[in-house]
Short mmCIF file of C-alpha atoms and ligand atoms in Angstrom, two decimals:
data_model
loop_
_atom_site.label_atom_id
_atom_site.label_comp_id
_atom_site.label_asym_id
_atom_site.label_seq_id
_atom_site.Cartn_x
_atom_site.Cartn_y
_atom_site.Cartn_z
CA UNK A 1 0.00 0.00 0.00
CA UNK A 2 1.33 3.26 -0.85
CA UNK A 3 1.00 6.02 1.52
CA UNK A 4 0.95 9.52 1.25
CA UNK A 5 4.00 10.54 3.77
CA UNK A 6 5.97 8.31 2.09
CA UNK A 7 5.12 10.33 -1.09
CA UNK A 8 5.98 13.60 0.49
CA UNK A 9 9.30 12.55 1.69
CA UNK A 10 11.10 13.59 -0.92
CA UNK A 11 9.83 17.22 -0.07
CA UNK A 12 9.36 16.98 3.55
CA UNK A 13 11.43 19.81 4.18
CA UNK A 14 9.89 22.05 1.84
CA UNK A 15 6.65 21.37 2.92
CA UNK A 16 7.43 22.63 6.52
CA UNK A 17 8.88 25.62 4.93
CA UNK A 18 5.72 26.32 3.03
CA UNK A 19 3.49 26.50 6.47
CA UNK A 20 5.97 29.00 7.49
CA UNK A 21 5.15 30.83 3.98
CA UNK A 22 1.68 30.68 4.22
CA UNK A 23 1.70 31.62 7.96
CA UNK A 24 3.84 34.70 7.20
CA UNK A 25 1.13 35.22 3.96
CA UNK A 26 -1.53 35.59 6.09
CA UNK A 27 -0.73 37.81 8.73
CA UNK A 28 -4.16 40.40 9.52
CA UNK A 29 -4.43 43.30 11.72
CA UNK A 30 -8.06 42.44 12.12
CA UNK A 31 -8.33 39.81 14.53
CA UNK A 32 -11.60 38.33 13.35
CA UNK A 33 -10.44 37.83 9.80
CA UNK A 34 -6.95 36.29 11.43
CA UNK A 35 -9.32 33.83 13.01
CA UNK A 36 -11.67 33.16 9.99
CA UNK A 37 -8.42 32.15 7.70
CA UNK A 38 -6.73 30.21 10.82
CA UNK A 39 -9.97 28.15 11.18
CA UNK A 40 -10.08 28.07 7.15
CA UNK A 41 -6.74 26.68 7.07
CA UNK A 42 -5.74 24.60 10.08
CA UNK A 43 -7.04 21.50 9.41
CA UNK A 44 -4.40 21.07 6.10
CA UNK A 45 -6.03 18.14 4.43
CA UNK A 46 -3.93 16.37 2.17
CA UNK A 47 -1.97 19.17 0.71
CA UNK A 48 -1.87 16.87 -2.67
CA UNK A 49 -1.46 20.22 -5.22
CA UNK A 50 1.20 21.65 -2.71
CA UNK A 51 2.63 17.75 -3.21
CA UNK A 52 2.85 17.68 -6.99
CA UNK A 53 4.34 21.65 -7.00
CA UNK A 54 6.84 20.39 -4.92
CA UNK A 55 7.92 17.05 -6.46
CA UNK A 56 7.61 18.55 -9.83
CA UNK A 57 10.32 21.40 -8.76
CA UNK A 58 12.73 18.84 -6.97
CA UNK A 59 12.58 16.93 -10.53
CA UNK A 60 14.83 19.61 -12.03
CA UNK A 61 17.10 19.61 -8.76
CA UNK A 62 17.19 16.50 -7.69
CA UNK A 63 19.16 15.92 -4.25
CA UNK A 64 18.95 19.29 -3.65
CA UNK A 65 16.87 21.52 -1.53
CA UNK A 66 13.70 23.66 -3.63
CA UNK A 67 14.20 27.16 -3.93
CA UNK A 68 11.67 30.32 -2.59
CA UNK A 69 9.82 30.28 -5.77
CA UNK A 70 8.86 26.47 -5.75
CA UNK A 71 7.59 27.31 -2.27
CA UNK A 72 5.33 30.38 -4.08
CA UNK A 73 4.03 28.24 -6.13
CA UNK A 74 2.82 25.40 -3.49
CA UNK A 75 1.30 28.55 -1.78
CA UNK A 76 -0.44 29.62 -4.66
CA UNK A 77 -2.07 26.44 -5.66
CA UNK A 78 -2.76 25.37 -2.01
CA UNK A 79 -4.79 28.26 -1.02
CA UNK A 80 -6.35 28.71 -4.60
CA UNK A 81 -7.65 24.91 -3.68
CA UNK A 82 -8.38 26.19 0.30
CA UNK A 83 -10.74 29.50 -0.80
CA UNK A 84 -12.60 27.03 -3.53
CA UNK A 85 -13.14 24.33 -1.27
CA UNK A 86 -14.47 26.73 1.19
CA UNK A 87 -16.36 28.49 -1.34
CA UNK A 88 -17.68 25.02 -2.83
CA UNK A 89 -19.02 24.44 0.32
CA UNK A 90 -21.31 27.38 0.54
CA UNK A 91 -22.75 26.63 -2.89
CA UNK A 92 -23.45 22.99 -1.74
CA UNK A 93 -24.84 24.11 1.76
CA UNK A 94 -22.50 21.60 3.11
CA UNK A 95 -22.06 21.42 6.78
CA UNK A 96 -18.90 19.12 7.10
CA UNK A 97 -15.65 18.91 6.40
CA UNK A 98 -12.04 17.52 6.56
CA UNK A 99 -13.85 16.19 9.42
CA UNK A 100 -15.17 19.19 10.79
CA UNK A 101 -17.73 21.74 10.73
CA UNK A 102 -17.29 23.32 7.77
CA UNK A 103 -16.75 27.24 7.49
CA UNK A 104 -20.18 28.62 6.41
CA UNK A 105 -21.92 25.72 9.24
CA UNK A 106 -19.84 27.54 11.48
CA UNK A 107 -19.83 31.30 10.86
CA UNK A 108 -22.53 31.63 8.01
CA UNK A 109 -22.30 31.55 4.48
CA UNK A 110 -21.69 35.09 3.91
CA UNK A 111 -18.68 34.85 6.39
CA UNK A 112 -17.59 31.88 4.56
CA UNK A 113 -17.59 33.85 0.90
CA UNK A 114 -15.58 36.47 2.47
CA UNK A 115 -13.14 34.15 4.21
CA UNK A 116 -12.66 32.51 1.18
CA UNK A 117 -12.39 35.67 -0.99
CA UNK A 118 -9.80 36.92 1.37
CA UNK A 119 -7.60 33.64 1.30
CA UNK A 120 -7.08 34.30 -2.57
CA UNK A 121 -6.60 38.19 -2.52
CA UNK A 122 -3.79 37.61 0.16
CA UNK A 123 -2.13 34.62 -1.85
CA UNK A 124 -2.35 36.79 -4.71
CA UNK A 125 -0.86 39.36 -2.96
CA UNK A 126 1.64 37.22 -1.30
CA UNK A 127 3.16 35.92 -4.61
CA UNK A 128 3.45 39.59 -6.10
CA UNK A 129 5.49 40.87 -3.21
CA UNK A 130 7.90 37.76 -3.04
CA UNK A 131 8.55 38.71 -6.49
CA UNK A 132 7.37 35.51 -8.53
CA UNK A 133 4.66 37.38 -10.59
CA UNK A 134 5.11 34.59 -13.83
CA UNK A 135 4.23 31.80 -11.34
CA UNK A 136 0.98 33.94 -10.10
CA UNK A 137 -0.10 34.74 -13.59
CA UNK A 138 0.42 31.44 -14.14
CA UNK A 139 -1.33 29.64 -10.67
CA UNK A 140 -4.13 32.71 -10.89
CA UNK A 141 -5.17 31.43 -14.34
CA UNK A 142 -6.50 28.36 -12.89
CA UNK A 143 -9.05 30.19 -10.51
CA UNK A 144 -11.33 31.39 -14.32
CA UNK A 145 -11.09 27.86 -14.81
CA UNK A 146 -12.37 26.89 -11.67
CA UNK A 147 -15.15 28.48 -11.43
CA UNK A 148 -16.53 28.00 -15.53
CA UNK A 149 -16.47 23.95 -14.28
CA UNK A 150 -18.60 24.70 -10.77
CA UNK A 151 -20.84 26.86 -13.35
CA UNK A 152 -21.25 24.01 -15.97
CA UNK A 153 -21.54 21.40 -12.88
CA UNK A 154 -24.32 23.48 -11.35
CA UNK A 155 -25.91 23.86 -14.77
CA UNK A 156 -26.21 20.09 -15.07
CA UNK A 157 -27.43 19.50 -11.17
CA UNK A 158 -30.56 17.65 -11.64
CA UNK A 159 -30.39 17.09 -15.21
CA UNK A 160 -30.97 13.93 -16.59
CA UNK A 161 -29.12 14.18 -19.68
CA UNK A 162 -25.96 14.57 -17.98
CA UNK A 163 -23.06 12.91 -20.39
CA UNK A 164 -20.05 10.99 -20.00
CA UNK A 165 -18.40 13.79 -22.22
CA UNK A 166 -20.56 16.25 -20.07
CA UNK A 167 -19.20 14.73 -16.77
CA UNK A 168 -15.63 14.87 -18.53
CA UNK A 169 -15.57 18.43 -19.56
CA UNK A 170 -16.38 19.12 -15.55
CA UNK A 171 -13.87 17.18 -13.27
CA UNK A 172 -11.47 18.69 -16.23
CA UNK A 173 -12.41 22.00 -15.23
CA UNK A 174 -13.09 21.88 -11.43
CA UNK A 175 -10.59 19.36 -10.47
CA UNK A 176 -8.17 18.67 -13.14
CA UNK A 177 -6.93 21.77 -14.38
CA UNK A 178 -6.04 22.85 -11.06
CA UNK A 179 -3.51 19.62 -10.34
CA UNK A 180 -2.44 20.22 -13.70
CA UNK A 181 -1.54 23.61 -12.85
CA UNK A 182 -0.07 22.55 -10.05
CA UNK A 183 2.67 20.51 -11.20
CA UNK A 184 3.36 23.13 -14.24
CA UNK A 185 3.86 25.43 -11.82
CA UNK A 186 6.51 22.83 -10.01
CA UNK A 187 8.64 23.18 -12.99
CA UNK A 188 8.29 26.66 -14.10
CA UNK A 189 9.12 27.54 -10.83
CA UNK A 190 12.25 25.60 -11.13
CA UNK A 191 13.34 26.78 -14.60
CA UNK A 192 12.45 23.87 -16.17
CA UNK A 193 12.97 23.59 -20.33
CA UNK A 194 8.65 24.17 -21.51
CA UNK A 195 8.39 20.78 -23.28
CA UNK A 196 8.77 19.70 -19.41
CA UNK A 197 6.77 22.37 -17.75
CA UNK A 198 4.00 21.37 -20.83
CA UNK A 199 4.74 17.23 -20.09
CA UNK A 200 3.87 17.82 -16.18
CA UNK A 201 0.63 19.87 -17.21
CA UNK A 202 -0.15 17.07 -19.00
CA UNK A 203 0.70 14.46 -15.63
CA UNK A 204 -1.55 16.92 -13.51
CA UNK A 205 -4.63 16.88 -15.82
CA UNK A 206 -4.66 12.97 -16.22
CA UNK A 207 -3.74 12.82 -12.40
CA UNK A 208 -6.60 15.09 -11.22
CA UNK A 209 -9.31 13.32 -13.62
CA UNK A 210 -8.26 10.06 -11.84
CA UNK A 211 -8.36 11.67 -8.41
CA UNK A 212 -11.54 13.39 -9.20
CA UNK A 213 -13.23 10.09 -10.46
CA UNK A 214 -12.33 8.28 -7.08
CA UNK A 215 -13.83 11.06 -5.00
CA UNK A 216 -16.82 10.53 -6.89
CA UNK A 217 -16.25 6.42 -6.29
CA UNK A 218 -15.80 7.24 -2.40
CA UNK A 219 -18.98 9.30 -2.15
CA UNK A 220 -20.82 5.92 -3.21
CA UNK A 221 -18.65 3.57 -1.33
CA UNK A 222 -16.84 5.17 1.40
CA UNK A 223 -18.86 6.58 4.89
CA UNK A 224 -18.16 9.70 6.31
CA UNK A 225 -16.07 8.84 8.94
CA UNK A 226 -12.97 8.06 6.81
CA UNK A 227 -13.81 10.86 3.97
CA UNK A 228 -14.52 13.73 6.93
CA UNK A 229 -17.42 15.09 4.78
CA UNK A 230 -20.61 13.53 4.26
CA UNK A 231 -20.90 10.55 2.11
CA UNK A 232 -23.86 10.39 -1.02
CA UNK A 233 -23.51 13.86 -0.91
CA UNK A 234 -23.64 13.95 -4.75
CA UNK A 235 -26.65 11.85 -4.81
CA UNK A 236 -28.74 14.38 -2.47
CA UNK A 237 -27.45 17.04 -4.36
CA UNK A 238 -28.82 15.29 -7.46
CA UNK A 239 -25.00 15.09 -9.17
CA UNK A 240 -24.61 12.49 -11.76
CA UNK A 241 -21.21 11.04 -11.45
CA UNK A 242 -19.43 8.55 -13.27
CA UNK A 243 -20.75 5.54 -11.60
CA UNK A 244 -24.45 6.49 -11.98
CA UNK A 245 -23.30 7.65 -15.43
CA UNK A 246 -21.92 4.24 -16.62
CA UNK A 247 -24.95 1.96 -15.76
CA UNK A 248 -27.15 4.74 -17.39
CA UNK A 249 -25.23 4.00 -20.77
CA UNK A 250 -25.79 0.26 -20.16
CA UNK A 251 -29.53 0.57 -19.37
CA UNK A 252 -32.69 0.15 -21.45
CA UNK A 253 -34.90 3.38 -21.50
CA UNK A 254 -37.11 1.76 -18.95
CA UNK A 255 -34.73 1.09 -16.29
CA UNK A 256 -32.94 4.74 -17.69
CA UNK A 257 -36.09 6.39 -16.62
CA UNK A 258 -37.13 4.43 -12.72
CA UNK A 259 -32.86 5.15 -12.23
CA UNK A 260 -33.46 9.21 -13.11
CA UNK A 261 -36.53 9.04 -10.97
CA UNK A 262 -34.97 7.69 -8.09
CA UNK A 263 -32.47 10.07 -8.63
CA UNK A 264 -35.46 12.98 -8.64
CA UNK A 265 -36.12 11.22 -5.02
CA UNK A 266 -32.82 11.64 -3.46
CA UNK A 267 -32.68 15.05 -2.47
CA UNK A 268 -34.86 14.87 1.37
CA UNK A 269 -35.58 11.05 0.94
CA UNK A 270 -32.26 9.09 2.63
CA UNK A 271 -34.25 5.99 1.31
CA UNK A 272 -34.09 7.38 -2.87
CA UNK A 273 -30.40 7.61 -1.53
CA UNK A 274 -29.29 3.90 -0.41
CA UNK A 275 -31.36 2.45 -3.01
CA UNK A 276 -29.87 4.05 -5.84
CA UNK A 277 -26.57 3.76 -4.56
CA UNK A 278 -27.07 0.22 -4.19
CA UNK A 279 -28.65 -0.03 -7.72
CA UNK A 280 -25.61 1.55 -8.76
CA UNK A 281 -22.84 -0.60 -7.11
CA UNK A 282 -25.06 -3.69 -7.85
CA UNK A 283 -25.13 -2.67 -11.71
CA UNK A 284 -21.29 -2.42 -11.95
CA UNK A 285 -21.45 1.01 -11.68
CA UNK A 286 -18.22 1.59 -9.46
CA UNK A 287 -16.68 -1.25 -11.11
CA UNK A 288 -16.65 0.58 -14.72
CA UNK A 289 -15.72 4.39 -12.86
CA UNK A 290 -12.64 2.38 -11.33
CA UNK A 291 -11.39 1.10 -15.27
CA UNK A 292 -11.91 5.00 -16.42
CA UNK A 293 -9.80 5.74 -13.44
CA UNK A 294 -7.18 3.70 -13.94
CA UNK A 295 -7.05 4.94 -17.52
CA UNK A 296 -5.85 8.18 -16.48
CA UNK A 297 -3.35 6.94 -13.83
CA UNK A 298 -1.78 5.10 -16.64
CA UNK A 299 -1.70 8.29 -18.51
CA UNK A 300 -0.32 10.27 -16.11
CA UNK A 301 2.47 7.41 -15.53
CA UNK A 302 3.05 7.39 -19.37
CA UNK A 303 4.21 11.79 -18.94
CA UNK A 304 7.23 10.37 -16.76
CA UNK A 305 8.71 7.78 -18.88
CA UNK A 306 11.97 8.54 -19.91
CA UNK A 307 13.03 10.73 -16.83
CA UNK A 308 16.12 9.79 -15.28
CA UNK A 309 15.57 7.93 -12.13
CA UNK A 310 14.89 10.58 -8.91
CA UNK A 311 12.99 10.17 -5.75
CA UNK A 312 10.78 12.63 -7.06
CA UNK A 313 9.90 10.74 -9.81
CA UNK A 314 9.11 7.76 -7.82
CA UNK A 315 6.91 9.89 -5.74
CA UNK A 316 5.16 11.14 -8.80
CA UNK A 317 4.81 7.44 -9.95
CA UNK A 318 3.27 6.37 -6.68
CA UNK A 319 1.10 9.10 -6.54
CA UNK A 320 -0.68 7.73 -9.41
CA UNK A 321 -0.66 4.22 -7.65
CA UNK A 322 -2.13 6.59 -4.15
CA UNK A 323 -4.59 7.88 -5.93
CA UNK A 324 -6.32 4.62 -6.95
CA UNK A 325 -6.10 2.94 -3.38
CA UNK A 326 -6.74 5.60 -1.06
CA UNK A 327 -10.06 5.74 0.93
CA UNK A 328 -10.33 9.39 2.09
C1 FPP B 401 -14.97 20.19 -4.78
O1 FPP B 401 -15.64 19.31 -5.62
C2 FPP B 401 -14.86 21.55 -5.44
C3 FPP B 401 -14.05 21.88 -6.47
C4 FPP B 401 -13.14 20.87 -7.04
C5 FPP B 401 -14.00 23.23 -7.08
C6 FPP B 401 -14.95 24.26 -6.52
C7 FPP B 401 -14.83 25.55 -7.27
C8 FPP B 401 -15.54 26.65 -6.99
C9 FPP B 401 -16.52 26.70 -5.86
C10 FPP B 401 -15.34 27.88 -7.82
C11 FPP B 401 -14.76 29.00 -7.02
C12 FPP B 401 -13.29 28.86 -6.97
C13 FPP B 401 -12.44 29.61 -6.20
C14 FPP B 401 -10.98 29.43 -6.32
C15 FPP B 401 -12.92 30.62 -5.23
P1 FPP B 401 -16.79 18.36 -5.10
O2 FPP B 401 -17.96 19.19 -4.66
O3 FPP B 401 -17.04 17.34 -6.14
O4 FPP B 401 -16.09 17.63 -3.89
P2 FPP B 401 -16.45 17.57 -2.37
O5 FPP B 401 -17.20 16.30 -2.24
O6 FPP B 401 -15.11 17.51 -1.68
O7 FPP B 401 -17.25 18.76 -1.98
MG1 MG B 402 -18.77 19.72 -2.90
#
């Protein structure tokens, strides 16, 4: 089993450095707000897009230590992910998370858009006055792109005639482009040649659709007690994911039509909710999600053939391996 510290190890260091650059980012002189972003931020998650910044940096230096602006850009795409997760949660009314309450359960929703408005102007700011505008510009770009996938993905909440292309087009713009991103922003903040900085935007996008289609395999299969947030959330927000997705497309109209209706259910009715999930995991539903899954892993393996050996290159290998076996 791989596990994530042993995935970080190669930028342990670094990634103590980088609470020390976030902590020194968001220093208020309003107490409240201090307290807001401290709550925001303290429980770290899994810090995966600091991760991939990180590894993909120490790929152009191996053995040696990553520099100020590798640690810029695991700020940047950190706290990009931080202010949309906390912002995601307000759109989805969600009351849990990373275990906890989550912001807007906590202080209100219009706290929570603030809090999370706040995170980004100060990262933004943070990365202009350590002097690394190109790897803002470049980080900064992917917050556009976050927010045209949450408006497609709300567009298609509830809709029946929600695609496998559809679904694509989404994770690639609310999850994927963002670990993309990420590790472009590894090497760009290391120098690298473009043909690498463009081959690790490439490893981030296949990475993030494969981590994005095993959250959406954990919300079926996992409870909330390992995830920290609650699970069949998608279902109750009437989000077709791949799972649901994939039996649809091997279904007769008939069954099509009781699945969508179900689905219609499963928004105040917890019963809608376990029957359709079962329905689902009972059709091969998961099964099918966990081969287009495993698709991308491979092609985000393929991006680091031919790159000399390097613990970060294992790391970015196992993460790959991570993402398919974790359960949170
Ligand atoms: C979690 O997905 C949410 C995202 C991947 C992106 C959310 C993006 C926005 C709210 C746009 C605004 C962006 C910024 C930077 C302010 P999910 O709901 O599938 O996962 P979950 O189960 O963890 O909630
Ligand atoms: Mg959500």
């Amino acid at each position: 089993m791989v596990t994530l510290d042993a995935i970080r190890k190669p930028v342990a260091e670094a990634l103590e450095q980088l609470d020390a650059t976030i902590a020194q980012a968001f220093v208020s002189r309003i107490a409240p707000a201090a307290e807001m972003v401290d709550y925001g931020l303290s429980s770290k998650g899994k810090r995966i897009r600091a991760v991939l910044a990180l590894l993909a940096a120490s790929l152009e230096t191996p053995g040696a230590a990553v520099g100020q602006r590798a640690l810029t850009a695991a700020m940047c795409v950190e706290m990009i992910h931080a202010a949309s997760l906390i912002h995601d949660d307000v759109i989805d009314e969600s009351s849990k998370r990373r275990g906890r309450m989550s912001l807007n359960a906590l202080l209100g929703s219009h706290n929570a858009v603030v809090a999370g408005d706040y995170i980004l102007a100060r990262t933004i700011s943070a990365g202009l006055e350590r002097g690394h505008s190109d790897i803002v510009a470049h980080t900064a770009a992917a917050i556009a792109t976050l927010c045209e996938g949450e408006i497609l993905q709300s567009l298609h909440a509830r809709r029946s005639d929600t695609s496998r292309a559809d679904y694509l087009e989404i994770i690639g713009l609310k999850t994927a482009s963002l670990m993309a991103v990420s590790a472009s922003a590894g090497s760009l903040a290391a120098e690298a040649p473009q043909q690498r900085v463009e081959a690790m935007h490439r490893y981030g996008y296949a990475l993030g659709m494969a981590f994005q289609i095993k959250d959406d395999i954990l919300d079926y299969t996992a409870c909330d007690a390992t995830t920290g947030k609650p699970s069949h959330n998608d279902l109750r927000e009437g989000k077709i994911t791949l799972p649901l997705i994939a039996v649809l497309e091997n279904s007769a109209q008939q069954r099509q039509s009781q699945l969508l209706e179900l689905l219609c259910r499963c928004r105040d009715d917890s019963e809608a909710v376990a029957a359709l999930s079962g329905e689902v995991i009972r059709s091969g539903g998961i099964a099918a999600a966990e081969t287009a899954m495993q698709s991308y892993a491979d092609a985000a393996r393929a991006e680091l053939e031919g790159l000399p050996d390097s613990p970060a290159r294992s790391a970015l290998l196992d993460l790959c391996t991570y993402t398919g076996q974790r359960e949170r």
